[in-house]
Coordinates of C-alpha atoms in Angstrom, one line a residue:
M1 CA 211.3 -30.2 -48.0
A2 CA 207.7 -30.8 -48.7
A3 CA 208.1 -34.5 -47.8
A4 CA 209.9 -33.8 -44.6
A5 CA 207.3 -31.2 -43.6
A6 CA 204.5 -33.6 -44.3
A7 CA 206.0 -36.0 -41.8
A8 CA 206.0 -33.3 -39.1
P9 CA 203.2 -33.8 -36.5
G10 CA 199.8 -32.3 -36.6
A11 CA 198.7 -29.0 -38.3
L12 CA 202.2 -27.6 -38.3
G13 CA 203.4 -30.3 -40.7
T14 CA 200.5 -29.7 -43.0
L15 CA 201.1 -25.9 -43.0
Q16 CA 204.8 -26.3 -43.7
A17 CA 204.1 -28.8 -46.5
G18 CA 201.6 -26.3 -48.0
R19 CA 204.1 -23.5 -47.9
A20 CA 206.8 -25.6 -49.5
R21 CA 204.4 -26.5 -52.4
L22 CA 203.5 -22.8 -52.8
V23 CA 207.1 -21.7 -53.0
A24 CA 207.9 -24.6 -55.4
A25 CA 205.0 -23.5 -57.6
C26 CA 206.3 -20.0 -57.6
C27 CA 209.8 -21.1 -58.7
A28 CA 208.2 -23.3 -61.4
R29 CA 206.7 -20.2 -63.0
L30 CA 210.2 -18.7 -63.3
G31 CA 211.2 -21.2 -65.9
P32 CA 213.5 -24.2 -66.3
G33 CA 216.5 -24.5 -63.9
W34 CA 215.0 -22.5 -61.0
R35 CA 215.5 -23.9 -57.6
L36 CA 214.3 -23.2 -54.1
P37 CA 217.0 -21.7 -51.8
G38 CA 218.7 -23.1 -48.8
P39 CA 216.6 -25.3 -46.6
W40 CA 213.7 -25.4 -49.0
T41 CA 215.3 -27.8 -51.5
G42 CA 218.5 -28.7 -53.4
P43 CA 221.2 -26.6 -55.0
R44 CA 220.5 -23.3 -56.7
A45 CA 220.7 -22.8 -60.4
G46 CA 224.0 -22.0 -61.9
P47 CA 224.6 -19.2 -64.5
A48 CA 224.3 -21.6 -67.5
T49 CA 221.1 -23.0 -66.2
W50 CA 219.8 -19.5 -65.5
A51 CA 220.5 -18.4 -69.0
R52 CA 218.6 -21.4 -70.4
G53 CA 215.7 -20.6 -68.2
W54 CA 215.3 -17.1 -69.7
T55 CA 216.1 -18.0 -73.4
P56 CA 213.0 -18.5 -75.5
A57 CA 212.9 -21.4 -78.0
I58 CA 214.2 -20.5 -81.5
G59 CA 211.3 -19.7 -83.7
G60 CA 209.0 -19.1 -80.7
P61 CA 207.0 -16.0 -79.8
A62 CA 210.1 -13.9 -78.9
S63 CA 211.5 -14.2 -82.4
R64 CA 208.6 -12.1 -83.7
R65 CA 210.3 -8.9 -82.9
G66 CA 208.9 -7.2 -86.0
F67 CA 205.3 -7.7 -84.8
G68 CA 204.7 -4.0 -84.2
S69 CA 205.9 -2.9 -87.6
E70 CA 203.6 -5.4 -89.3
V71 CA 200.4 -4.0 -87.8
K72 CA 198.3 -2.1 -90.3
T73 CA 196.8 1.3 -89.4
E74 CA 193.3 0.0 -89.7
D75 CA 193.8 -2.8 -87.3
E76 CA 192.1 -2.8 -83.9
L77 CA 195.3 -3.1 -81.9
R78 CA 198.5 -1.3 -82.7
V79 CA 201.7 -2.7 -81.2
R80 CA 204.7 -0.4 -81.2
H81 CA 208.2 -1.3 -80.1
L82 CA 209.7 2.1 -79.2
E83 CA 213.3 2.9 -80.2
E84 CA 216.3 5.0 -79.2
E85 CA 216.1 6.2 -75.6
N86 CA 212.8 4.4 -75.2
R87 CA 214.1 1.0 -76.4
G88 CA 212.5 -1.8 -74.4
I89 CA 209.1 -0.1 -74.0
V90 CA 206.2 -1.6 -75.9
V91 CA 202.9 0.2 -76.4
L92 CA 199.6 -1.7 -77.0
G93 CA 197.3 0.8 -78.5
I94 CA 193.6 -0.1 -78.7
N95 CA 192.0 1.3 -81.9
R96 CA 188.3 0.7 -82.3
A97 CA 186.9 4.2 -82.6
S98 CA 183.6 3.0 -84.1
A99 CA 182.9 0.9 -81.1
K100 CA 184.4 2.9 -78.2
N101 CA 187.3 0.3 -78.0
S102 CA 184.9 -2.3 -76.8
L103 CA 186.2 -5.9 -76.6
S104 CA 185.3 -7.7 -79.8
K105 CA 186.3 -11.2 -81.1
N106 CA 189.0 -9.7 -83.4
L107 CA 190.4 -7.4 -80.7
I108 CA 190.7 -10.2 -78.2
K109 CA 192.4 -12.4 -80.8
M110 CA 194.9 -9.6 -81.5
L111 CA 195.5 -9.0 -77.8
S112 CA 196.1 -12.7 -77.3
K113 CA 198.6 -12.8 -80.2
A114 CA 200.4 -9.7 -79.0
V115 CA 200.7 -10.9 -75.3
D116 CA 201.9 -14.3 -76.5
A117 CA 204.6 -12.6 -78.5
L118 CA 205.7 -10.3 -75.7
K119 CA 205.7 -12.6 -72.7
S120 CA 208.9 -14.4 -73.6
D121 CA 210.7 -11.5 -75.4
K122 CA 213.7 -10.7 -73.3
K123 CA 214.1 -7.3 -75.0
V124 CA 210.8 -6.1 -73.6
R125 CA 211.2 -4.1 -70.4
T126 CA 207.9 -2.4 -69.8
I127 CA 204.5 -2.6 -71.5
I128 CA 202.0 0.3 -71.7
V129 CA 198.3 -0.4 -72.5
R130 CA 196.6 2.7 -73.9
S131 CA 193.9 3.9 -76.3
E132 CA 194.5 5.4 -79.7
V133 CA 191.0 6.8 -79.6
P134 CA 190.5 10.2 -77.9
G135 CA 188.3 10.2 -74.8
I136 CA 188.0 6.4 -74.6
F137 CA 190.1 3.8 -72.9
C138 CA 187.8 0.8 -73.2
A139 CA 184.0 0.7 -72.8
G140 CA 183.9 -3.1 -71.9
A141 CA 182.2 -5.8 -73.9
D142 CA 181.0 -5.2 -77.5
L143 CA 177.3 -5.7 -76.9
K144 CA 176.3 -5.2 -80.5
E145 CA 178.6 -8.1 -81.6
R146 CA 177.4 -10.1 -78.6
V147 CA 173.7 -9.9 -79.5
K148 CA 174.6 -11.6 -82.9
M149 CA 176.3 -14.6 -81.2
N150 CA 174.7 -18.0 -80.8
P151 CA 174.3 -19.0 -77.2
S152 CA 176.9 -21.7 -77.8
E153 CA 179.5 -19.1 -78.8
V154 CA 179.1 -16.8 -75.8
G155 CA 180.6 -19.1 -73.1
P156 CA 183.8 -19.9 -74.9
F157 CA 184.2 -16.2 -75.9
V158 CA 183.8 -15.0 -72.4
S159 CA 186.3 -17.6 -71.2
K160 CA 188.7 -16.3 -73.9
I161 CA 188.4 -12.7 -72.6
R162 CA 189.1 -13.9 -69.1
A163 CA 192.1 -15.8 -70.3
V164 CA 193.5 -12.8 -72.2
I165 CA 193.1 -10.5 -69.2
N166 CA 194.7 -13.0 -66.9
E167 CA 197.6 -13.4 -69.4
I168 CA 198.1 -9.6 -69.3
A169 CA 198.1 -9.8 -65.4
N170 CA 200.8 -12.5 -65.6
L171 CA 203.1 -10.8 -68.0
P172 CA 206.6 -11.0 -66.5
V173 CA 207.5 -7.3 -67.0
P174 CA 205.9 -4.2 -65.5
T175 CA 202.6 -3.2 -67.2
I176 CA 201.1 0.3 -67.0
A177 CA 197.5 1.2 -68.0
A178 CA 197.2 4.8 -69.4
I179 CA 193.6 5.8 -68.9
D180 CA 192.9 8.9 -70.9
G181 CA 189.1 8.4 -71.2
L182 CA 186.2 6.1 -70.4
A183 CA 187.0 2.7 -68.7
L184 CA 183.9 0.9 -67.7
G185 CA 183.2 -2.8 -66.9
G186 CA 185.6 -5.0 -68.7
G187 CA 187.6 -1.9 -69.7
L188 CA 188.4 -1.2 -66.1
E189 CA 189.1 -4.9 -65.5
L190 CA 191.6 -4.7 -68.3
A191 CA 193.3 -1.8 -66.5
L192 CA 193.1 -3.6 -63.1
A193 CA 195.1 -6.4 -64.7
C194 CA 198.0 -4.0 -65.1
D195 CA 200.6 -3.4 -62.4
I196 CA 200.2 0.4 -62.4
R197 CA 197.3 2.6 -63.5
V198 CA 197.5 6.3 -64.3
A199 CA 194.6 8.5 -65.5
A200 CA 193.6 11.9 -66.7
S201 CA 191.4 13.8 -64.3
S202 CA 188.6 13.8 -66.9
A203 CA 188.7 10.0 -67.3
K204 CA 185.7 8.0 -66.0
M205 CA 186.1 4.6 -64.4
G206 CA 183.7 2.1 -62.9
L207 CA 182.5 -1.5 -62.6
V208 CA 178.9 -1.0 -63.6
E209 CA 177.8 -4.6 -64.1
T210 CA 175.3 -4.6 -61.2
K211 CA 173.2 -2.1 -63.1
M212 CA 172.6 -5.0 -65.6
A213 CA 171.8 -7.5 -62.8
I214 CA 175.2 -9.3 -63.2
I215 CA 178.5 -9.0 -61.4
P216 CA 182.1 -8.2 -62.6
G217 CA 184.0 -11.4 -63.2
G218 CA 183.5 -15.1 -62.5
V219 CA 179.8 -15.9 -62.2
V220 CA 179.3 -16.2 -66.0
K221 CA 181.4 -19.3 -66.6
S222 CA 179.7 -21.3 -63.8
V223 CA 176.3 -20.4 -65.2
F224 CA 177.2 -21.2 -68.8
T225 CA 178.9 -24.5 -68.1
G226 CA 176.0 -25.6 -65.8
R227 CA 178.3 -26.0 -62.7
S228 CA 177.0 -24.8 -59.4
L229 CA 178.8 -22.2 -57.3
P230 CA 179.6 -23.2 -53.7
G231 CA 176.5 -22.8 -51.6
W232 CA 174.2 -22.0 -54.6
H233 CA 171.8 -24.0 -56.7
L234 CA 171.4 -23.4 -60.4
S235 CA 167.7 -22.9 -59.9
S236 CA 168.6 -19.6 -58.3
F237 CA 169.9 -18.5 -61.7
S238 CA 167.0 -19.9 -63.8
A239 CA 165.6 -16.5 -64.6
V240 CA 168.8 -15.0 -65.8
R241 CA 169.9 -18.1 -67.6
M242 CA 167.2 -17.4 -70.1
S243 CA 168.9 -14.1 -71.0
R244 CA 172.4 -15.2 -71.9
S245 CA 173.2 -12.1 -74.0
V246 CA 172.5 -10.0 -70.8
L247 CA 174.9 -12.1 -68.7
A248 CA 177.7 -12.0 -71.3
P249 CA 179.2 -8.5 -70.7
S250 CA 180.9 -9.8 -67.5
M251 CA 184.7 -9.9 -68.0
S252 CA 187.4 -11.1 -65.7
G253 CA 188.5 -10.4 -62.2
G254 CA 186.6 -7.3 -61.1
T255 CA 185.4 -8.7 -57.8
Q256 CA 188.8 -10.0 -57.0
R257 CA 191.3 -7.4 -58.3
L258 CA 189.4 -4.3 -57.2
P259 CA 189.4 -5.3 -53.5
R260 CA 193.1 -6.1 -53.8
A261 CA 193.7 -2.7 -55.2
I262 CA 191.6 -0.5 -52.9
G263 CA 190.4 -2.7 -50.0
M264 CA 187.3 -4.8 -49.5
S265 CA 185.0 -2.1 -48.1
L266 CA 185.5 0.5 -50.8
A267 CA 185.4 -2.2 -53.5
K268 CA 182.0 -3.4 -52.2
E269 CA 180.7 0.2 -52.1
L270 CA 181.8 0.8 -55.7
I271 CA 180.4 -2.5 -57.1
F272 CA 177.2 -2.3 -55.1
S273 CA 176.5 1.2 -56.3
A274 CA 177.9 0.8 -59.8
R275 CA 179.5 4.2 -59.2
V276 CA 181.6 5.8 -61.9
L277 CA 184.6 7.8 -60.6
D278 CA 186.6 10.6 -62.3
G279 CA 190.4 10.6 -62.2
Q280 CA 190.6 12.7 -58.9
E281 CA 188.1 10.4 -57.2
A282 CA 189.9 7.3 -58.4
K283 CA 193.2 8.6 -57.1
A284 CA 191.6 9.4 -53.7
V285 CA 190.5 5.8 -53.2
G286 CA 193.8 4.3 -54.5
L287 CA 192.5 2.9 -57.8
I288 CA 195.1 4.7 -59.7
S289 CA 198.7 5.8 -58.8
H290 CA 198.8 9.2 -60.6
V291 CA 196.2 11.7 -61.9
L292 CA 197.0 14.3 -64.5
E293 CA 195.1 17.3 -65.9
Q294 CA 194.2 16.4 -69.5
N295 CA 196.2 18.1 -72.2
Q296 CA 195.1 19.4 -75.6
E297 CA 196.3 16.2 -77.3
G298 CA 194.2 14.1 -75.0
D299 CA 197.1 11.9 -74.0
A300 CA 198.2 13.1 -70.5
A301 CA 198.0 9.7 -68.9
Y302 CA 200.0 8.1 -71.7
R303 CA 202.7 10.7 -71.3
K304 CA 202.9 10.0 -67.6
A305 CA 203.0 6.2 -68.3
L306 CA 205.9 6.8 -70.7
D307 CA 207.7 8.8 -68.0
L308 CA 207.3 5.9 -65.5
A309 CA 208.4 3.4 -68.1
R310 CA 211.6 5.4 -68.7
E311 CA 212.3 5.3 -65.0
F312 CA 212.1 1.5 -65.1
L313 CA 214.5 1.1 -68.1
P314 CA 217.8 1.6 -66.2
Q315 CA 217.1 -1.1 -63.7
G316 CA 218.3 -4.7 -64.0
P317 CA 215.8 -6.5 -66.2
V318 CA 216.1 -9.9 -64.4
A319 CA 215.6 -8.2 -61.1
M320 CA 212.5 -6.4 -62.3
R321 CA 210.9 -9.6 -63.5
V322 CA 211.8 -11.5 -60.3
A323 CA 210.6 -8.6 -58.1
K324 CA 207.3 -8.6 -59.8
L325 CA 206.9 -12.3 -59.3
A326 CA 207.9 -12.1 -55.7
I327 CA 205.3 -9.3 -55.0
N328 CA 202.5 -10.9 -56.9
Q329 CA 203.0 -14.4 -55.4
G330 CA 203.7 -13.1 -51.9
M331 CA 200.5 -11.0 -51.7
E332 CA 198.4 -14.2 -52.1
V333 CA 199.9 -16.1 -49.1
D334 CA 200.8 -15.5 -45.4
L335 CA 203.8 -13.5 -44.5
V336 CA 206.0 -16.5 -43.6
T337 CA 205.4 -18.2 -47.0
G338 CA 205.8 -14.8 -48.7
L339 CA 209.2 -14.4 -47.2
A340 CA 210.2 -17.9 -48.4
I341 CA 209.0 -16.9 -51.9
E342 CA 211.1 -13.7 -51.6
E343 CA 214.1 -15.7 -50.6
A344 CA 213.6 -18.1 -53.5
C345 CA 213.4 -15.2 -55.9
Y346 CA 216.3 -13.3 -54.5
A347 CA 218.5 -16.4 -54.8
Q348 CA 217.9 -16.4 -58.6
T349 CA 219.6 -13.0 -59.0
I350 CA 222.8 -14.1 -57.4
P351 CA 224.4 -16.1 -60.3
T352 CA 223.4 -13.5 -62.9
K353 CA 225.9 -11.4 -64.9
D354 CA 223.7 -8.4 -64.3
R355 CA 224.4 -8.6 -60.6
L356 CA 228.1 -8.6 -61.2
E357 CA 227.8 -5.7 -63.6
G358 CA 225.8 -3.7 -61.0
L359 CA 228.5 -4.2 -58.4
L360 CA 231.3 -3.3 -60.9
A361 CA 229.4 -0.2 -62.1
F362 CA 228.9 0.9 -58.5
K363 CA 232.6 0.5 -57.8
E364 CA 233.6 2.3 -61.0
K365 CA 231.0 5.1 -60.4
R366 CA 229.4 4.6 -63.8
T367 CA 226.0 3.7 -65.3
P368 CA 225.5 -0.1 -65.4
R369 CA 225.0 -1.8 -68.7
Y370 CA 222.6 -4.6 -68.0
K371 CA 221.9 -7.3 -70.6
G372 CA 219.2 -9.3 -68.8
E373 CA 221.3 -12.3 -68.1

C-alpha cells in the first residue's frame, strides 16, 4: 500500500504513503503477526499467529508473576497483585515517606523494573498508581539527591526518568492514577502518563517548574547534550547552563500531555502561572475524571480507582488493549488515518477466541469467560 500510494501523483500520494506508514507502525506495536486490514496490506493474522503475538517469551518479564510478593516493606515501591474478585488488578504503591515520594535513583530503578515485568504479563488487566504515604502522591524530583550528583550524572538520570514515565504511558493495559495528596512537577507528569486520573478534593496538583525558571518536560535533554532546539541558539541558555542542578527537576511530558488532557489555552495558563489546583478545580478543567471527598483513611481516590478497575475486569482483555492502542495512536494523527488505525486494530479482534466466547455468552445469556486469547 505504501509503495502504491507513493506512486500516486502530487501531495495526495505523499499523504497516503504517510498514512500507510503510520498505520503500519501502529500494527508493529501490537506484536508479531499483526497485519493491516483489507486494502492496506496483505492477509490478516490467523488465530495461531495472534496467540504467538501476545505470548511472552519463556523466562521473560511476564514469568516474574511473584514480583509483588517479593517486595520488602521498607522498599520505595510496593507492587501488589490483587487476588480473588480483584484478580488482574496490579497496584504500584510509592512509599518514600521521608522524601514526600520524590523521584530518586532507586525509585526510578524500581519503577522501571516493575513496568518491564508488567508490560508483557497477559494476566494483568489494569494498573493503579498510588501513594502509600498519607497526604502525598509524588512531590516531583528528589532535589536533595540531585544536589549531590555530579553534572555528568544528571543528564542520563533525567533521561531515565523520562523513559520510565513514557514506559508507563505506553503500558498496553488501562492505567489509573489515584491522587490522594500532593502531585507537583514530575509527580503530576507521572499522573498525566496514566490513562485516567482520580483525586481527592484535598489533593494539590500543578506543574510549577516555571517558578524555577525551567519548563515541564523536554528542554533539559537538549541543553545537557549540547544540541540546539529548533529556532534557538545554545547561547540563549548560557546563563542557566551554569546551574545544572536547578535545571534538573524537569521531568517528562508536561508541556505535551497537559494540553492534550485539558486543551492548549488552559494548559498554557496553568504552566505560565505555575498554579496549583485542588481536586475540585482539577475536575473543573478536565485534568481528572473524578473527585472525591477525602475519607478518614486518606485513600478516597485509591478506592475510586479500585472501583473503576473492577468495572474494567469483565471486559475482553484483548479488546481492552487494542482499544487503548487505537485511541492513543488515533489521537496523534488526522481523522482519516485514525480511522485506518481503528480498522487495523478492529481486524485483530476478529480471529480471537474471546470474540467467539462473547458471542456465545450473549446467545446463552450468561457472563462471558474471557481468557485473553
